[in-house]
């Protein structure tokens, strides 16, 4: 072992073990994942079983993991970053911690709108952000589009989480892409005027608020409703059963969707294995597991949705290329601030 490598090991830079100046860790993959362990580890174990390639997993908050990779720099052990929301993947790309890759498997499996145009990141699952409404107080025929939620007819009837939430920022970014600045700002102001309460909590809290009669409609990611319906907690199931999904904008651009996605880090020491892992995650078997376990939609159109999701019916999804959600994030945040969206 040379002195330089020994010094790096003493600094705690894992996975830098050397022998005769060469790396020993060329046959493993180190994953930083913003997905909870239970939602990604079973797939990583399947990859290990099928390929014999060990996978080391670190989970954490999305922004924390990104900052960790930035801080670690060239010494980062991370090979793959898995995170949620195209806006966060764009942030990682702009932070120069990802590298573009070429993979026919990924390109052929992931629809164009769900991957970076230059190959920096690829969608692994699709999540929709529809309107949810109270089964007894709202008629579905009274709902139509996201834009309509800014109309005074919904005054004091809407629940949604805060403006610092990336899901809402991406929703507003999609509005900007389709409607432009002036129309999006007018919509955001109308939406804020219609809040039933100050934004608080996560998406499950918005669903529970609708069920409790605190508001009539909410905007939330559909997989939260799926998880509540399948929960072992009777209170969660009871709340979810009072709520229904409405797919907005079906007569024009379609419902807003986003992704969970993966990328190979800039300083990956195991690039080939990292690419192989991403390719495995878009395989039919892995996509089916996502659909059944996470209550998200497969990124591969041919893979069917889970039983619960299938009961909600098919919908038209916005075909906007999701890299625009990242590009327009700063403008979206400014719009939300001007609209006094807390």
Short mmCIF file of C-alpha atoms in Angstrom, two decimals:
data_model
loop_
_atom_site.label_atom_id
_atom_site.label_comp_id
_atom_site.label_asym_id
_atom_site.label_seq_id
_atom_site.Cartn_x
_atom_site.Cartn_y
_atom_site.Cartn_z
CA UNK A 1 0.00 0.00 0.00
CA UNK A 2 1.49 3.34 -0.94
CA UNK A 3 1.82 6.25 1.49
CA UNK A 4 -0.73 8.42 -0.33
CA UNK A 5 -3.45 5.80 -0.05
CA UNK A 6 -2.61 5.12 3.58
CA UNK A 7 -2.94 8.82 4.34
CA UNK A 8 -6.36 8.91 2.67
CA UNK A 9 -7.51 5.94 4.71
CA UNK A 10 -6.35 7.65 7.89
CA UNK A 11 -8.49 10.63 6.93
CA UNK A 12 -11.50 8.32 6.90
CA UNK A 13 -12.04 8.38 3.15
CA UNK A 14 -13.74 5.03 2.86
CA UNK A 15 -13.43 2.94 -0.27
CA UNK A 16 -10.02 4.37 -1.13
CA UNK A 17 -8.11 1.26 -0.12
CA UNK A 18 -5.18 0.70 -2.41
CA UNK A 19 -2.73 -2.06 -3.22
CA UNK A 20 0.27 -1.35 -5.42
CA UNK A 21 -1.35 1.98 -6.30
CA UNK A 22 -4.60 0.49 -7.69
CA UNK A 23 -8.16 0.66 -6.32
CA UNK A 24 -9.63 -2.46 -4.75
CA UNK A 25 -13.24 -1.28 -4.80
CA UNK A 26 -13.82 -1.49 -8.52
CA UNK A 27 -16.50 -4.17 -8.14
CA UNK A 28 -19.07 -2.49 -5.91
CA UNK A 29 -21.55 0.37 -6.07
CA UNK A 30 -22.01 3.05 -3.43
CA UNK A 31 -25.46 4.58 -3.43
CA UNK A 32 -26.60 7.81 -1.78
CA UNK A 33 -30.39 7.64 -1.70
CA UNK A 34 -33.04 10.14 -0.67
CA UNK A 35 -35.51 7.29 -0.83
CA UNK A 36 -36.13 5.59 2.49
CA UNK A 37 -34.24 2.34 2.96
CA UNK A 38 -37.36 0.19 2.76
CA UNK A 39 -38.24 1.70 -0.62
CA UNK A 40 -34.90 1.01 -2.29
CA UNK A 41 -32.90 -1.61 -0.38
CA UNK A 42 -34.92 -4.65 -1.57
CA UNK A 43 -34.13 -3.71 -5.17
CA UNK A 44 -30.46 -3.20 -4.38
CA UNK A 45 -30.36 -6.64 -2.76
CA UNK A 46 -31.89 -8.15 -5.92
CA UNK A 47 -29.18 -6.44 -7.97
CA UNK A 48 -26.52 -7.91 -5.67
CA UNK A 49 -28.02 -11.39 -6.02
CA UNK A 50 -28.22 -11.22 -9.82
CA UNK A 51 -24.85 -9.62 -10.50
CA UNK A 52 -22.68 -10.47 -7.51
CA UNK A 53 -21.84 -6.77 -7.20
CA UNK A 54 -22.07 -5.52 -3.60
CA UNK A 55 -24.09 -2.35 -3.03
CA UNK A 56 -23.41 -0.02 -0.11
CA UNK A 57 -26.35 2.21 0.78
CA UNK A 58 -26.49 5.54 2.57
CA UNK A 59 -29.91 7.17 2.98
CA UNK A 60 -30.78 10.70 4.04
CA UNK A 61 -32.63 13.88 3.19
CA UNK A 62 -32.27 14.87 -0.45
CA UNK A 63 -30.68 18.27 0.14
CA UNK A 64 -28.39 16.88 2.84
CA UNK A 65 -27.07 14.16 0.54
CA UNK A 66 -26.40 16.69 -2.21
CA UNK A 67 -24.46 18.90 0.18
CA UNK A 68 -22.52 15.86 1.36
CA UNK A 69 -21.44 14.99 -2.17
CA UNK A 70 -20.44 18.61 -2.80
CA UNK A 71 -18.41 18.69 0.41
CA UNK A 72 -16.71 15.37 -0.29
CA UNK A 73 -15.69 16.52 -3.76
CA UNK A 74 -13.26 14.30 -5.63
CA UNK A 75 -12.98 12.02 -2.59
CA UNK A 76 -16.72 11.23 -2.48
CA UNK A 77 -17.34 7.47 -2.34
CA UNK A 78 -20.75 7.95 -3.97
CA UNK A 79 -21.27 6.28 -7.35
CA UNK A 80 -25.02 6.74 -7.70
CA UNK A 81 -27.36 9.44 -6.43
CA UNK A 82 -31.02 8.51 -6.17
CA UNK A 83 -33.32 11.37 -5.28
CA UNK A 84 -36.86 12.64 -5.69
CA UNK A 85 -38.12 15.40 -7.97
CA UNK A 86 -36.58 16.53 -11.24
CA UNK A 87 -35.90 19.89 -9.59
CA UNK A 88 -33.45 18.26 -7.20
CA UNK A 89 -31.77 16.28 -9.96
CA UNK A 90 -31.30 19.54 -11.83
CA UNK A 91 -29.77 21.11 -8.71
CA UNK A 92 -27.28 18.25 -8.50
CA UNK A 93 -26.42 18.69 -12.16
CA UNK A 94 -25.91 22.44 -11.70
CA UNK A 95 -23.72 21.74 -8.66
CA UNK A 96 -21.41 19.78 -11.01
CA UNK A 97 -21.58 16.55 -9.02
CA UNK A 98 -23.08 14.40 -11.80
CA UNK A 99 -21.65 13.10 -15.05
CA UNK A 100 -23.45 12.40 -18.33
CA UNK A 101 -23.66 8.75 -19.31
CA UNK A 102 -24.59 6.85 -22.43
CA UNK A 103 -26.80 3.80 -22.09
CA UNK A 104 -29.04 2.37 -24.78
CA UNK A 105 -30.96 0.50 -22.08
CA UNK A 106 -31.78 3.69 -20.17
CA UNK A 107 -32.50 5.72 -23.29
CA UNK A 108 -34.83 3.07 -24.68
CA UNK A 109 -36.56 2.41 -21.35
CA UNK A 110 -37.10 5.94 -20.02
CA UNK A 111 -39.37 8.21 -22.08
CA UNK A 112 -37.70 11.39 -23.31
CA UNK A 113 -39.61 13.74 -21.01
CA UNK A 114 -38.43 11.78 -17.94
CA UNK A 115 -34.68 12.05 -18.54
CA UNK A 116 -32.13 14.78 -18.89
CA UNK A 117 -31.53 15.72 -22.55
CA UNK A 118 -27.78 15.32 -22.07
CA UNK A 119 -27.84 12.08 -20.09
CA UNK A 120 -27.09 13.46 -16.61
CA UNK A 121 -30.09 11.80 -14.94
CA UNK A 122 -32.89 9.34 -15.67
CA UNK A 123 -36.34 8.86 -14.17
CA UNK A 124 -36.92 5.64 -12.23
CA UNK A 125 -40.58 6.10 -11.28
CA UNK A 126 -43.34 8.59 -12.01
CA UNK A 127 -45.41 10.41 -9.40
CA UNK A 128 -48.53 12.41 -10.22
CA UNK A 129 -49.71 15.50 -8.29
CA UNK A 130 -53.47 15.65 -8.88
CA UNK A 131 -56.33 17.37 -7.09
CA UNK A 132 -57.94 15.47 -4.22
CA UNK A 133 -61.43 16.24 -3.01
CA UNK A 134 -63.92 15.38 -0.31
CA UNK A 135 -66.24 12.63 -1.47
CA UNK A 136 -69.35 14.17 0.10
CA UNK A 137 -68.81 17.93 -0.25
CA UNK A 138 -67.41 18.22 -3.78
CA UNK A 139 -68.79 17.03 -7.08
CA UNK A 140 -66.10 15.96 -9.57
CA UNK A 141 -67.92 17.90 -12.30
CA UNK A 142 -67.11 21.09 -10.36
CA UNK A 143 -63.40 20.44 -10.89
CA UNK A 144 -61.48 20.92 -14.11
CA UNK A 145 -57.95 22.39 -14.06
CA UNK A 146 -55.21 23.60 -11.76
CA UNK A 147 -55.96 27.08 -13.07
CA UNK A 148 -59.54 26.84 -11.85
CA UNK A 149 -58.30 26.46 -8.26
CA UNK A 150 -57.42 30.16 -8.41
CA UNK A 151 -61.07 31.13 -9.00
CA UNK A 152 -63.03 32.73 -6.11
CA UNK A 153 -65.49 29.82 -6.17
CA UNK A 154 -62.87 27.91 -4.14
CA UNK A 155 -62.31 30.67 -1.58
CA UNK A 156 -61.20 29.24 1.79
CA UNK A 157 -61.58 25.70 0.48
CA UNK A 158 -58.06 24.64 -0.55
CA UNK A 159 -55.28 22.93 1.41
CA UNK A 160 -51.74 22.67 0.10
CA UNK A 161 -48.30 22.52 1.68
CA UNK A 162 -45.82 25.39 1.86
CA UNK A 163 -43.94 27.17 -0.90
CA UNK A 164 -40.59 25.79 0.25
CA UNK A 165 -41.72 22.32 -0.78
CA UNK A 166 -39.99 21.18 -3.98
CA UNK A 167 -43.15 19.41 -5.20
CA UNK A 168 -45.07 22.68 -5.22
CA UNK A 169 -42.15 24.57 -6.70
CA UNK A 170 -42.07 22.10 -9.58
CA UNK A 171 -45.83 22.41 -10.04
CA UNK A 172 -45.48 26.19 -10.34
CA UNK A 173 -42.51 25.75 -12.68
CA UNK A 174 -44.71 23.62 -14.94
CA UNK A 175 -47.35 26.36 -14.90
CA UNK A 176 -44.68 28.88 -15.90
CA UNK A 177 -43.60 26.69 -18.79
CA UNK A 178 -47.16 26.44 -20.10
CA UNK A 179 -48.75 29.77 -19.14
CA UNK A 180 -45.95 32.30 -18.80
CA UNK A 181 -45.09 34.62 -15.91
CA UNK A 182 -48.11 36.94 -15.79
CA UNK A 183 -50.76 34.23 -15.95
CA UNK A 184 -48.91 32.04 -13.43
CA UNK A 185 -48.56 34.92 -10.97
CA UNK A 186 -52.27 35.77 -11.28
CA UNK A 187 -53.12 32.10 -10.69
CA UNK A 188 -50.81 31.83 -7.68
CA UNK A 189 -52.35 34.93 -6.08
CA UNK A 190 -55.83 33.53 -6.58
CA UNK A 191 -54.77 30.18 -5.16
CA UNK A 192 -53.32 31.82 -2.04
CA UNK A 193 -56.56 33.77 -1.56
CA UNK A 194 -58.40 30.44 -1.57
CA UNK A 195 -56.30 28.76 1.14
CA UNK A 196 -58.49 27.34 3.89
CA UNK A 197 -55.58 27.60 6.33
CA UNK A 198 -51.91 28.61 6.27
CA UNK A 199 -49.82 25.91 4.57
CA UNK A 200 -48.62 23.33 7.06
CA UNK A 201 -47.45 19.73 7.17
CA UNK A 202 -46.84 17.27 4.38
CA UNK A 203 -49.06 15.79 1.69
CA UNK A 204 -50.66 13.29 4.08
CA UNK A 205 -51.65 16.22 6.30
CA UNK A 206 -53.44 17.85 3.36
CA UNK A 207 -55.37 14.64 2.70
CA UNK A 208 -56.28 14.31 6.39
CA UNK A 209 -57.41 17.95 6.42
CA UNK A 210 -59.82 17.26 3.55
CA UNK A 211 -61.16 14.18 5.34
CA UNK A 212 -61.61 16.21 8.55
CA UNK A 213 -63.56 18.94 6.77
CA UNK A 214 -60.91 21.63 7.17
CA UNK A 215 -60.91 22.12 3.41
CA UNK A 216 -62.76 20.73 0.42
CA UNK A 217 -59.88 20.08 -1.95
CA UNK A 218 -56.12 19.60 -1.74
CA UNK A 219 -53.19 19.17 -4.10
CA UNK A 220 -51.00 16.20 -3.17
CA UNK A 221 -48.93 13.43 -4.70
CA UNK A 222 -51.11 10.45 -5.45
CA UNK A 223 -48.81 7.85 -3.87
CA UNK A 224 -49.51 9.32 -0.42
CA UNK A 225 -53.17 8.44 -0.83
CA UNK A 226 -52.16 4.95 -1.96
CA UNK A 227 -49.98 4.46 1.10
CA UNK A 228 -52.75 5.68 3.39
CA UNK A 229 -55.28 3.31 1.82
CA UNK A 230 -52.86 0.41 2.32
CA UNK A 231 -51.79 1.49 5.82
CA UNK A 232 -52.09 -0.74 8.87
CA UNK A 233 -53.27 2.33 10.77
CA UNK A 234 -57.10 2.39 10.75
CA UNK A 235 -57.15 6.18 11.15
CA UNK A 236 -55.11 6.66 7.98
CA UNK A 237 -57.30 4.27 6.01
CA UNK A 238 -60.47 5.92 7.29
CA UNK A 239 -59.24 9.37 6.24
CA UNK A 240 -58.10 8.18 2.81
CA UNK A 241 -61.43 6.49 2.11
CA UNK A 242 -63.18 9.87 2.40
CA UNK A 243 -61.05 11.34 -0.37
CA UNK A 244 -61.09 10.90 -4.14
CA UNK A 245 -58.64 11.81 -6.89
CA UNK A 246 -59.46 14.15 -9.74
CA UNK A 247 -57.12 14.27 -12.72
CA UNK A 248 -56.95 17.94 -13.80
CA UNK A 249 -56.27 19.43 -17.24
CA UNK A 250 -57.33 16.33 -19.13
CA UNK A 251 -58.72 18.43 -21.96
CA UNK A 252 -55.38 20.13 -22.56
CA UNK A 253 -51.84 19.51 -21.30
CA UNK A 254 -52.58 16.82 -18.69
CA UNK A 255 -51.91 16.34 -14.99
CA UNK A 256 -48.59 17.51 -13.55
CA UNK A 257 -46.16 14.64 -13.01
CA UNK A 258 -42.66 14.34 -11.61
CA UNK A 259 -40.17 11.55 -11.00
CA UNK A 260 -37.81 9.86 -8.65
CA UNK A 261 -34.57 9.48 -10.53
CA UNK A 262 -30.99 8.34 -10.53
CA UNK A 263 -27.65 9.59 -11.76
CA UNK A 264 -23.99 8.62 -11.79
CA UNK A 265 -21.87 10.94 -9.71
CA UNK A 266 -19.05 12.94 -11.27
CA UNK A 267 -16.25 11.26 -9.35
CA UNK A 268 -17.64 7.73 -9.38
CA UNK A 269 -14.91 5.11 -9.00
CA UNK A 270 -17.25 2.39 -10.27
CA UNK A 271 -18.93 3.96 -13.29
CA UNK A 272 -19.65 0.76 -15.21
CA UNK A 273 -21.28 -0.87 -12.19
CA UNK A 274 -23.19 2.34 -11.43
CA UNK A 275 -24.65 2.37 -14.93
CA UNK A 276 -25.51 -1.32 -14.62
CA UNK A 277 -27.43 -0.58 -11.42
CA UNK A 278 -29.46 2.20 -13.05
CA UNK A 279 -30.20 -0.13 -15.96
CA UNK A 280 -31.39 -2.77 -13.49
CA UNK A 281 -33.71 -0.24 -11.83
CA UNK A 282 -35.57 0.27 -15.12
CA UNK A 283 -35.86 -3.46 -15.81
CA UNK A 284 -39.38 -4.86 -16.00
CA UNK A 285 -39.06 -6.69 -12.68
CA UNK A 286 -37.75 -3.65 -10.81
CA UNK A 287 -40.39 -1.41 -12.33
CA UNK A 288 -43.12 -3.83 -11.30
CA UNK A 289 -41.78 -3.82 -7.74
CA UNK A 290 -41.85 0.00 -7.69
CA UNK A 291 -45.44 -0.05 -8.87
CA UNK A 292 -46.61 -2.52 -6.24
CA UNK A 293 -44.59 -1.25 -3.27
CA UNK A 294 -44.24 2.51 -3.64
CA UNK A 295 -47.65 3.28 -5.15
CA UNK A 296 -45.86 5.24 -7.86
CA UNK A 297 -46.28 4.78 -11.58
CA UNK A 298 -43.65 2.84 -13.53
CA UNK A 299 -41.48 5.00 -15.75
CA UNK A 300 -41.83 2.33 -18.44
CA UNK A 301 -45.26 2.75 -20.06
CA UNK A 302 -45.69 -0.99 -20.70
CA UNK A 303 -45.55 -1.90 -16.99
CA UNK A 304 -49.01 -1.83 -15.36
CA UNK A 305 -49.77 0.28 -12.30
CA UNK A 306 -50.55 -1.36 -8.96
CA UNK A 307 -54.05 -2.58 -8.14
CA UNK A 308 -54.87 0.46 -6.00
CA UNK A 309 -53.60 2.92 -8.60
CA UNK A 310 -55.54 1.12 -11.32
CA UNK A 311 -58.80 1.85 -9.47
CA UNK A 312 -58.15 5.58 -9.97
CA UNK A 313 -58.37 5.18 -13.73
CA UNK A 314 -56.06 6.20 -16.51
CA UNK A 315 -55.06 9.80 -17.02
CA UNK A 316 -53.30 12.04 -19.48
CA UNK A 317 -49.93 13.17 -18.08
CA UNK A 318 -48.20 16.42 -18.94
CA UNK A 319 -45.53 15.68 -21.57
CA UNK A 320 -43.35 18.63 -20.53
CA UNK A 321 -39.67 17.66 -20.38
CA UNK A 322 -38.94 17.62 -16.67
CA UNK A 323 -35.54 19.27 -16.93
CA UNK A 324 -37.54 22.50 -17.39
CA UNK A 325 -38.80 22.15 -13.82
CA UNK A 326 -35.24 22.64 -12.65
CA UNK A 327 -34.47 25.41 -15.10
CA UNK A 328 -37.56 27.36 -14.01
CA UNK A 329 -37.29 26.63 -10.28
CA UNK A 330 -35.84 30.02 -9.29
CA UNK A 331 -38.54 31.88 -11.22
CA UNK A 332 -41.20 29.65 -9.67
CA UNK A 333 -39.96 30.48 -6.16
CA UNK A 334 -40.09 34.19 -7.00
CA UNK A 335 -43.68 33.83 -8.25
CA UNK A 336 -44.69 32.06 -5.03
CA UNK A 337 -43.00 34.74 -2.95
CA UNK A 338 -44.75 37.55 -4.84
CA UNK A 339 -48.06 35.75 -4.36
CA UNK A 340 -47.35 35.61 -0.58
CA UNK A 341 -47.50 31.83 -0.64
CA UNK A 342 -46.04 31.04 2.77
#
